[in-house]
CSV table of C-alpha atoms in Angstrom, one decimal:
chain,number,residue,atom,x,y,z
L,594,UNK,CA,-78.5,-16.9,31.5
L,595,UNK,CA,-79.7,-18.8,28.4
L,596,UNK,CA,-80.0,-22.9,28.7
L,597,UNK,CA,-78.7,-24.5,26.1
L,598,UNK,CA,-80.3,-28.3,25.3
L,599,UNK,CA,-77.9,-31.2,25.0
L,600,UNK,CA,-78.7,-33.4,22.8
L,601,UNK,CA,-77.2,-36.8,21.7
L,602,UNK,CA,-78.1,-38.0,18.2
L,603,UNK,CA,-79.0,-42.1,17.6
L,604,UNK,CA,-78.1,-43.1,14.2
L,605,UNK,CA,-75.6,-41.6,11.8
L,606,UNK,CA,-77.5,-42.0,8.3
L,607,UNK,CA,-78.1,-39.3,6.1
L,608,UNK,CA,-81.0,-37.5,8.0
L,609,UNK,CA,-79.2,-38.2,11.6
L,610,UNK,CA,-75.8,-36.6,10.2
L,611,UNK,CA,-78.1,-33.2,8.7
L,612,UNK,CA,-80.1,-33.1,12.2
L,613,UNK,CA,-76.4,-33.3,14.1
L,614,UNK,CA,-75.0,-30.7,11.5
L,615,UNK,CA,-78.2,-28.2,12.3
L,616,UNK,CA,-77.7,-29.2,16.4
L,617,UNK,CA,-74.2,-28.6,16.3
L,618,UNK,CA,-74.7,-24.6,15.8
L,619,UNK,CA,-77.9,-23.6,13.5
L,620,UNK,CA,-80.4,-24.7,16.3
L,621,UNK,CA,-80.7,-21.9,19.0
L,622,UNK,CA,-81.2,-23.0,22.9
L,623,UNK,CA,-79.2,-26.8,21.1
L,624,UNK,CA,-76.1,-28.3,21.4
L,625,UNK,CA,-75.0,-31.3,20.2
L,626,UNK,CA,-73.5,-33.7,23.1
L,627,UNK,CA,-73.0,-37.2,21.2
L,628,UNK,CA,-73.6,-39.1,18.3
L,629,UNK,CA,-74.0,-42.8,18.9
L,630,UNK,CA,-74.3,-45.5,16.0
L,631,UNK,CA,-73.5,-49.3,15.9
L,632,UNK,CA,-70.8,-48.3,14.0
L,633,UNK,CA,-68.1,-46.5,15.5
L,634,UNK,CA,-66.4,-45.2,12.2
L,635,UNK,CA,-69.8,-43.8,11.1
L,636,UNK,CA,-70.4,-42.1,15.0
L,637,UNK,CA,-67.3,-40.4,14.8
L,638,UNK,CA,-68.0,-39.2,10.7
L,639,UNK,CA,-70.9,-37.6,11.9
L,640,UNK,CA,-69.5,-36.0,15.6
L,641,UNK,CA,-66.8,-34.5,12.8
L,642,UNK,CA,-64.5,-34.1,15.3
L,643,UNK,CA,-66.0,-31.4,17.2
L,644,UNK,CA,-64.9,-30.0,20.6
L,645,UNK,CA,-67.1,-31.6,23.2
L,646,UNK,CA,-68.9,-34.1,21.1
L,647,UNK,CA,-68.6,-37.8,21.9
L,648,UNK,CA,-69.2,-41.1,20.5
L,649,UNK,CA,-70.8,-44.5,21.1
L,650,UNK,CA,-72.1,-47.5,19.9
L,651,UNK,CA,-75.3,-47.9,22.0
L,652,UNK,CA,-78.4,-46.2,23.1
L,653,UNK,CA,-77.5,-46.8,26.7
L,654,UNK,CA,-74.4,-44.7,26.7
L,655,UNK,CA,-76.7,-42.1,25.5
L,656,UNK,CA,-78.7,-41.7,28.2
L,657,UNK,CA,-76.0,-42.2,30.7
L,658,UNK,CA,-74.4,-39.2,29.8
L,659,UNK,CA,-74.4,-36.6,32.0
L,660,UNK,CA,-75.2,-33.8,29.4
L,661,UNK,CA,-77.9,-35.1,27.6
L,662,UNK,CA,-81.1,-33.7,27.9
L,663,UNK,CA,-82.8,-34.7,24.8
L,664,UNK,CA,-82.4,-38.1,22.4
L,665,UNK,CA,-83.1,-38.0,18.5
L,666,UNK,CA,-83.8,-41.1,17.1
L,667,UNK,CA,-82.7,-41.0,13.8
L,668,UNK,CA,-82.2,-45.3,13.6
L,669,UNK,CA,-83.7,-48.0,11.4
L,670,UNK,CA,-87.3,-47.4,12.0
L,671,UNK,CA,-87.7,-51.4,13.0
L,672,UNK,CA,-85.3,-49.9,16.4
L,673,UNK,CA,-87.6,-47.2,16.9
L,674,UNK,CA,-89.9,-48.3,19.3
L,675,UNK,CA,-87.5,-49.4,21.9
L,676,UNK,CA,-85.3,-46.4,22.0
L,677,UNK,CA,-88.5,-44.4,22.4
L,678,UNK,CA,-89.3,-46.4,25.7
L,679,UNK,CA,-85.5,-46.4,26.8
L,680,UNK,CA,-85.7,-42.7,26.3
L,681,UNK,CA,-88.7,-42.2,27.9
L,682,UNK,CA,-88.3,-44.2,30.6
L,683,UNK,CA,-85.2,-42.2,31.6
L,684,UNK,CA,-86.9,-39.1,31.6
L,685,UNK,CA,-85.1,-37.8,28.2
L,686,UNK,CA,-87.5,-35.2,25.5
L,687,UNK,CA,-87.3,-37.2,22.6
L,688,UNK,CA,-87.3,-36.3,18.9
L,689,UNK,CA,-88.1,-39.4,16.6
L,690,UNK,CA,-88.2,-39.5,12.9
L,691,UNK,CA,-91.2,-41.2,11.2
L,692,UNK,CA,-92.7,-43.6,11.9
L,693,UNK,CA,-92.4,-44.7,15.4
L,694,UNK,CA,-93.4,-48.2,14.3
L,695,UNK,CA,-94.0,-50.0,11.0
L,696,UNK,CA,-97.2,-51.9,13.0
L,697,UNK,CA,-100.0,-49.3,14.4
L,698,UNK,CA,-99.9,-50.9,18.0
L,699,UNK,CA,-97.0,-50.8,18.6
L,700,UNK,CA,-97.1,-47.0,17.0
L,701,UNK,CA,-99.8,-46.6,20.2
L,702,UNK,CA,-98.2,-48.6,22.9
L,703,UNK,CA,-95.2,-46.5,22.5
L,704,UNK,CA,-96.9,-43.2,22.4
L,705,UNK,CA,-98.5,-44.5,25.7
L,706,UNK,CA,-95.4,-45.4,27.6
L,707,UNK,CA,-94.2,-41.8,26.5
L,708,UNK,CA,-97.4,-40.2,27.7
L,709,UNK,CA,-97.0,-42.1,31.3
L,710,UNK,CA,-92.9,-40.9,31.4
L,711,UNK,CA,-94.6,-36.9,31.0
L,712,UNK,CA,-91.5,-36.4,28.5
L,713,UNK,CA,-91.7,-34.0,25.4
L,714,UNK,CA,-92.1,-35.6,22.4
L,715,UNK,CA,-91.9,-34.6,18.5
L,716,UNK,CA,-92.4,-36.6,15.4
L,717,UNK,CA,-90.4,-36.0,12.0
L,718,UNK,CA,-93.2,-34.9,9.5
L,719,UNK,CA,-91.1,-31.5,8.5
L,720,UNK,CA,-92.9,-30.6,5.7
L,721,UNK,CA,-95.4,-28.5,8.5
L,722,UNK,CA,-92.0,-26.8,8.9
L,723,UNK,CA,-91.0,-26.1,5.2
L,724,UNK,CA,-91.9,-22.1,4.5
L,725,UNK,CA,-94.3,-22.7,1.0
L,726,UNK,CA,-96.2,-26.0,2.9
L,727,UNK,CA,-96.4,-23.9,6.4
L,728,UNK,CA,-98.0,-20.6,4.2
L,729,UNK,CA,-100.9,-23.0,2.7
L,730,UNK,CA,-101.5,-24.5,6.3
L,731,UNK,CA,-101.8,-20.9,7.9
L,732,UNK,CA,-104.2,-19.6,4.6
L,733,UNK,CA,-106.4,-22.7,5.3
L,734,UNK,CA,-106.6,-22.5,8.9
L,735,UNK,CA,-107.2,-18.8,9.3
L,736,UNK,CA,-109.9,-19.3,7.1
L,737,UNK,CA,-108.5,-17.2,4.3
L,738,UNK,CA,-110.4,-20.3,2.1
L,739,UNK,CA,-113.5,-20.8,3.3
L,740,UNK,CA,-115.1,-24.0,3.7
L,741,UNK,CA,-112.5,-26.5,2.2
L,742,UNK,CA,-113.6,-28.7,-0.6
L,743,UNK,CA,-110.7,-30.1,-2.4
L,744,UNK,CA,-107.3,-31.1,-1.5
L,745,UNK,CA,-104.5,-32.3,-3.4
L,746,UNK,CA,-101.1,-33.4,-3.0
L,747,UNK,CA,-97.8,-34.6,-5.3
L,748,UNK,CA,-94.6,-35.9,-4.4
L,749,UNK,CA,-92.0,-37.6,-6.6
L,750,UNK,CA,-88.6,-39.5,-5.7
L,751,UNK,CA,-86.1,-38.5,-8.5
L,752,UNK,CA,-85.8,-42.5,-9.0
L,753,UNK,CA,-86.3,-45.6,-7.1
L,754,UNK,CA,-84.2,-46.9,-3.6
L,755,UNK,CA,-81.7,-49.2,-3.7
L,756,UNK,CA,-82.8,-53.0,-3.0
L,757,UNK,CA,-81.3,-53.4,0.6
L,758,UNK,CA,-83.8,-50.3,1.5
L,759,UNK,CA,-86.5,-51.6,-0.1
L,760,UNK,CA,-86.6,-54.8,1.5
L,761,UNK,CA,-86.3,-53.5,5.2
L,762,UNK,CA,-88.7,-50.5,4.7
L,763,UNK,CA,-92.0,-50.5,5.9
L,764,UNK,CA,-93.9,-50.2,2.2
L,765,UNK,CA,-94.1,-47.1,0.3
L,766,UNK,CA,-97.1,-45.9,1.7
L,767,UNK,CA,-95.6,-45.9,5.7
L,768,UNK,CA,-92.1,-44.6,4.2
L,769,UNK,CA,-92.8,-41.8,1.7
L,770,UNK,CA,-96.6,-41.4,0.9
L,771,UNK,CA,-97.2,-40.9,4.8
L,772,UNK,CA,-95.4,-37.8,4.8
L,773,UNK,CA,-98.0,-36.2,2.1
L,774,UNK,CA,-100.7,-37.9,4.7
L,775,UNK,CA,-99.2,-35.9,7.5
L,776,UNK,CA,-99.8,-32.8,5.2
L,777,UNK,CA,-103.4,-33.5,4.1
L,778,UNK,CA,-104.2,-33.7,8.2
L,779,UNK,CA,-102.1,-30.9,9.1
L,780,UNK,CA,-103.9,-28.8,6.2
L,781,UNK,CA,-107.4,-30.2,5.9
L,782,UNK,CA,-107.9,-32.2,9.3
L,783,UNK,CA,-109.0,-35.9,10.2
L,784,UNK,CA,-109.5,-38.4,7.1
L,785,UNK,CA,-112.6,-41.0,7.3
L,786,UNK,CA,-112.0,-43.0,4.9
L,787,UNK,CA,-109.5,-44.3,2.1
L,788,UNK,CA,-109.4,-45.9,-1.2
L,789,UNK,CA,-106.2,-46.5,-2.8
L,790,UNK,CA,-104.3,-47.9,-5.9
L,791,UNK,CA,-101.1,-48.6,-6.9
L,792,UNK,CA,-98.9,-50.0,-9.4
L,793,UNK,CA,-95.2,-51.3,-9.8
L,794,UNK,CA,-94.0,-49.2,-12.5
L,795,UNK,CA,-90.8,-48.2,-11.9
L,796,UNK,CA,-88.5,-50.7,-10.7
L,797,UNK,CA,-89.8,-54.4,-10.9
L,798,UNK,CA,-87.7,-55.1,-7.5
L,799,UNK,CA,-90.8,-53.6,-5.7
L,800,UNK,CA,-93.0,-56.3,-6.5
L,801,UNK,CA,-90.4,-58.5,-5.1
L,802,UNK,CA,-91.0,-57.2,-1.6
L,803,UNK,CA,-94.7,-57.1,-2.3
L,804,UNK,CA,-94.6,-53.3,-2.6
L,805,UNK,CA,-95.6,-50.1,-5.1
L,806,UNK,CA,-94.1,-47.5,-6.6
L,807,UNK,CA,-96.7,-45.2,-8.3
L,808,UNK,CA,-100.1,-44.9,-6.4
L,809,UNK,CA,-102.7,-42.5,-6.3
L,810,UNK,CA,-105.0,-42.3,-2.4
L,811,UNK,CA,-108.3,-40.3,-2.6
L,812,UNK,CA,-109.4,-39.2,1.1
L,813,UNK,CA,-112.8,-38.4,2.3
L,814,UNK,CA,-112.2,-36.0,5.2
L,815,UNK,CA,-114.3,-36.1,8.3
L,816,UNK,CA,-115.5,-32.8,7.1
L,817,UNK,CA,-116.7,-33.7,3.7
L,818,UNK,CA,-113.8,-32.6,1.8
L,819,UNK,CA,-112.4,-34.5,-1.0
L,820,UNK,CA,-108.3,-35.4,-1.0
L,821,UNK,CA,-106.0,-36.9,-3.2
L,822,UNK,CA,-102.6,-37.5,-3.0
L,823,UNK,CA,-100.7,-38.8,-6.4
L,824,UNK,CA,-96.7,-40.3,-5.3
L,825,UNK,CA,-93.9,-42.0,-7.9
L,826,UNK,CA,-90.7,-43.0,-7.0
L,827,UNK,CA,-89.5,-41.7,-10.3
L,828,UNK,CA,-89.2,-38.2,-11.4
L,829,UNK,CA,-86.2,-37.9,-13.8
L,830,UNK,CA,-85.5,-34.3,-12.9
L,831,UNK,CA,-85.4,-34.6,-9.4
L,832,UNK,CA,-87.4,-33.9,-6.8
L,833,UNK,CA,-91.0,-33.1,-6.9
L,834,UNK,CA,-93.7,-31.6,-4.9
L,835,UNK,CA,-96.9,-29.4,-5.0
L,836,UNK,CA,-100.2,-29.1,-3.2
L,837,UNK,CA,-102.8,-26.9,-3.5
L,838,UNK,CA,-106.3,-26.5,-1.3
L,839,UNK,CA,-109.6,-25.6,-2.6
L,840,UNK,CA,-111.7,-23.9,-0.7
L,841,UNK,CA,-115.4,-21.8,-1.3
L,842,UNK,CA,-113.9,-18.3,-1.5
L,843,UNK,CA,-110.9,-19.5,-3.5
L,844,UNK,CA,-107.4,-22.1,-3.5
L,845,UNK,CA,-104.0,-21.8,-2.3
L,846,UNK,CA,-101.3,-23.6,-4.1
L,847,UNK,CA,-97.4,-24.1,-3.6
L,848,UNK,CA,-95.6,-25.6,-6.5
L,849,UNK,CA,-92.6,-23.6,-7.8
L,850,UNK,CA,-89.7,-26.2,-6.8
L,851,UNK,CA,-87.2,-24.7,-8.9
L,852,UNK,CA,-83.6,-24.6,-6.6
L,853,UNK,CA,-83.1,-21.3,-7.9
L,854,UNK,CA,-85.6,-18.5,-9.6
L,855,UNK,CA,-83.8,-19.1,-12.4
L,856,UNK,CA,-85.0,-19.7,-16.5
L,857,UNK,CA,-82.3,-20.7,-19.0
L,858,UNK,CA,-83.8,-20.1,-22.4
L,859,UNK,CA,-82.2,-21.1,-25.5
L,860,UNK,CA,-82.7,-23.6,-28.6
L,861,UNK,CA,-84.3,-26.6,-26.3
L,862,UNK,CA,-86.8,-24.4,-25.0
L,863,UNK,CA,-87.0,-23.3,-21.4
L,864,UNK,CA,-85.4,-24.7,-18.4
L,865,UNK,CA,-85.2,-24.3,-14.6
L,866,UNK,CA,-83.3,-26.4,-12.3
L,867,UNK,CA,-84.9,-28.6,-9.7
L,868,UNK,CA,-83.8,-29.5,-6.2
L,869,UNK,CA,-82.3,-33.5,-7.3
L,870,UNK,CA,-83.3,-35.0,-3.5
L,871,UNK,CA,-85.2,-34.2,-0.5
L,872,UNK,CA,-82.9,-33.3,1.4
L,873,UNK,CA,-81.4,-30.3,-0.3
L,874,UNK,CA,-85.1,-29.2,-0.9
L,875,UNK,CA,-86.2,-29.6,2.6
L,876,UNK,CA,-82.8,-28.5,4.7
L,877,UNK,CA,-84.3,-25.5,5.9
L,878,UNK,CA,-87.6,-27.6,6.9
L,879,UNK,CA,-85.5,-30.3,8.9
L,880,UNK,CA,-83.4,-27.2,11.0
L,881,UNK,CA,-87.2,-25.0,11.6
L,882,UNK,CA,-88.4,-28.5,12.9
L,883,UNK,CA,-85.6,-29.1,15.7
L,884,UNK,CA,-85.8,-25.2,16.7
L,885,UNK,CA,-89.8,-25.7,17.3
L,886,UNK,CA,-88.7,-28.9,19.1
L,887,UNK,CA,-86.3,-27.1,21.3
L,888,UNK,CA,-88.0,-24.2,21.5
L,889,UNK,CA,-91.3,-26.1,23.1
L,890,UNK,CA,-89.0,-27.6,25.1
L,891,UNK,CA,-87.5,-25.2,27.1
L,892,UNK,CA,-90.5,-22.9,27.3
L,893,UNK,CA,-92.8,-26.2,28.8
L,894,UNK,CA,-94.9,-26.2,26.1
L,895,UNK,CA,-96.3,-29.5,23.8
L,896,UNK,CA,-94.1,-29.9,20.9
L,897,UNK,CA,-96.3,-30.2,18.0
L,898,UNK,CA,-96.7,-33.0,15.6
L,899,UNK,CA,-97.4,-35.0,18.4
L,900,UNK,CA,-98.1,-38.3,19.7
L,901,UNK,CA,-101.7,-37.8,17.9
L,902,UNK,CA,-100.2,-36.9,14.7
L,903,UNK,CA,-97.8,-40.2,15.0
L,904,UNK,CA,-100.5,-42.5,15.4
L,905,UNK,CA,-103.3,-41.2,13.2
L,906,UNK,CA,-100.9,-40.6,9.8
L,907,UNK,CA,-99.8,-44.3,10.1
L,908,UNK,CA,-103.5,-44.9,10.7
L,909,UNK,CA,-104.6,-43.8,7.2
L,910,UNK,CA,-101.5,-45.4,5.5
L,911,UNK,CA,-102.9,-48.7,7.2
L,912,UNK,CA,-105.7,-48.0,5.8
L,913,UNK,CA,-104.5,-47.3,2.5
L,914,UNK,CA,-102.3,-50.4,2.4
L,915,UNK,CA,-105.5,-52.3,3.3
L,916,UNK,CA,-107.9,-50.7,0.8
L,917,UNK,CA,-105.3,-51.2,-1.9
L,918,UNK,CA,-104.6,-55.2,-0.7
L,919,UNK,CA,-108.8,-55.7,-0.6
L,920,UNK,CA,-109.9,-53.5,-3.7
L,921,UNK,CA,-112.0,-51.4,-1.7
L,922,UNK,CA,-113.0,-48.2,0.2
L,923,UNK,CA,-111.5,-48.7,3.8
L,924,UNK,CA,-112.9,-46.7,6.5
L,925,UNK,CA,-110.9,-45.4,9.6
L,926,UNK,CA,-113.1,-46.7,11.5
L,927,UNK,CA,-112.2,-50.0,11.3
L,928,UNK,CA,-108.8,-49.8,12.5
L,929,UNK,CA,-109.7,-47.5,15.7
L,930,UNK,CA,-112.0,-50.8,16.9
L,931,UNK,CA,-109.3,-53.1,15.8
L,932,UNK,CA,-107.3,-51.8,18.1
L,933,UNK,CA,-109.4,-51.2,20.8
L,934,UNK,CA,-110.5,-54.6,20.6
């Protein structure tokens, strides 16, 4: 007889209600047990009314329930932190969307009290989960490349976020650009060191909040590779990604983010439609991540990205937040004896 994983869902925003959608039926081994936000209009939104689905208000109802196996945190990231420890502490696998923390020790500390509870844990990066970015990361790593030289990577917002997100995010290098670091360690492995630059030229608000919104990171890999990573938070079509990996017997690239494989062709020229936001291009990503979640789960196995891969992406965004803040080439390095200091 199968086991089915009960899961309650913290935080009904946008991504919570998609991961409660894919854990109420498209997530074998899953079910969804309760959605719990501050506010009770939004929990019940998101529960849908489904049979055996309840609601609450706070993280301790949660894990009082006798049904729930498993927490996703899907809250403000500033409430991260804590729920991780509440979780962990009684004894629940947790999935947490990125970051765990907007300050690296914190990020650490948290990881620790997870790795003293012995609970599974998984981070959000889901682009390791979307088919086109998982293809390139098994080319690279089978060694269908060679010796890596080059990496590059491209994402772009279809425009900017409103102001209230803005001033209670974490900076655009810890809230969007992080997710293309997660990509250039999954693909090309550990960064040493990171010089950054960036610019307010999209929305002026950014500057308000002491923020960017176009930047360009190059990465020196630990192996000697060269990365960089180019972000806006405007495209005006929609959504935007690509990478593509250079390596001595040739490149792998993923870049066709057309919604459908369609071209229109008339007097204006050629067009193809683009996925408008990042959550219709990366549904299928955000469902593949909770199955591998629940999958290593039940099976006893370490769900992967990690407790590693949570600490060491912030890492580099630190560091690119610092090397853009002090002109210069910031070395990971530093931060590691920071902390250990």
């Amino acid at each position: 007889m199968s086991v089915s994983i009960g899961f309650a869902v913290v935080g009904g925003g946008r991504i919570g209600a998609l991961h409660a959608r894919h854990l109420a039926g498209s997530v074998a081994g899953a079910r969804l047990v309760m959605v719990v936000d501050v506010d009770p209009a939004t929990a019940q939104r998101v529960a849908a009314g489904r049979a055996g689905v309840s609601t609450g208000a706070s993280l301790a109802e949660a894990l009082a329930h006798p049904e729930v196996d498993a927490v996703l945190i899907a809250s403000p990231t500033s409430l991260h932190s804590e729920q991780l420890r509440a979780a962990a502490a009684a004894g629940k696998a947790i999935f947490c969307e990125k970051p765990v923390a907007n300050d690296l020790a914190e990020t650490i500390a948290a990881m620790a009290a997870v790795k003293t509870a012995g609970v599974p844990f998984q981070i959000g990066f889901n682009r390791r989960f979307d088919p086109a970015y998982a293809a390139v990361g098994r080319s690279v790593h089978a060694g269908a490349l060679g010796t890596i030289e080059l990496f590059r990577s491209q994402s772009s917002d279809p425009g900017p976020a409103p102001e209230a997100y803005i001033a209670s995010s974490a900076g655009f290098f810890k809230d969007s650009v992080i997710h293309d670091i997660d990509t250039a360690r999954f693909v090309a492995g550990e960064v040493e060191r990171v010089t950054a630059l960036g610019r307010v030229m999209v929305d002026p608000v950014y500057r308000k909040y002491g923020d960017v919104d176009t930047s360009v990171i190059t990465l020196e890999f630990e192996s000697g590779a060269l990365g960089v990573l180019m972000n806006s938070r405007r495209t005006v079509y929609g959504h935007d990604l690509r990478v593509e990996v250079h390596g001595s017997l040739g490149k792998v690239v993923a870049e066709d983010e057309r919604a459908t494989k369609v071209w229109t062709y008339d007097t204006a020229g050629m067009h193809g439609d683009f996925y408008y936001h990042f959550i219709e291009r990366f549904t299928d990503a955000y469902r593949l991540e909770l199955q591998a979640f629940v999958d290593a789960v039940a099976a006893g196995t370490v769900p992967s990205p990690g407790a590693t891969d949570a600490v060491e992406s912030l890492r580099v965004a630190e560091a690119a937040e610092r090397s853009l803040k002090e002109g210069r080439t910031v070395a990971l390095a530093e931060l590691r004896d920071e902390v250990l200091a």
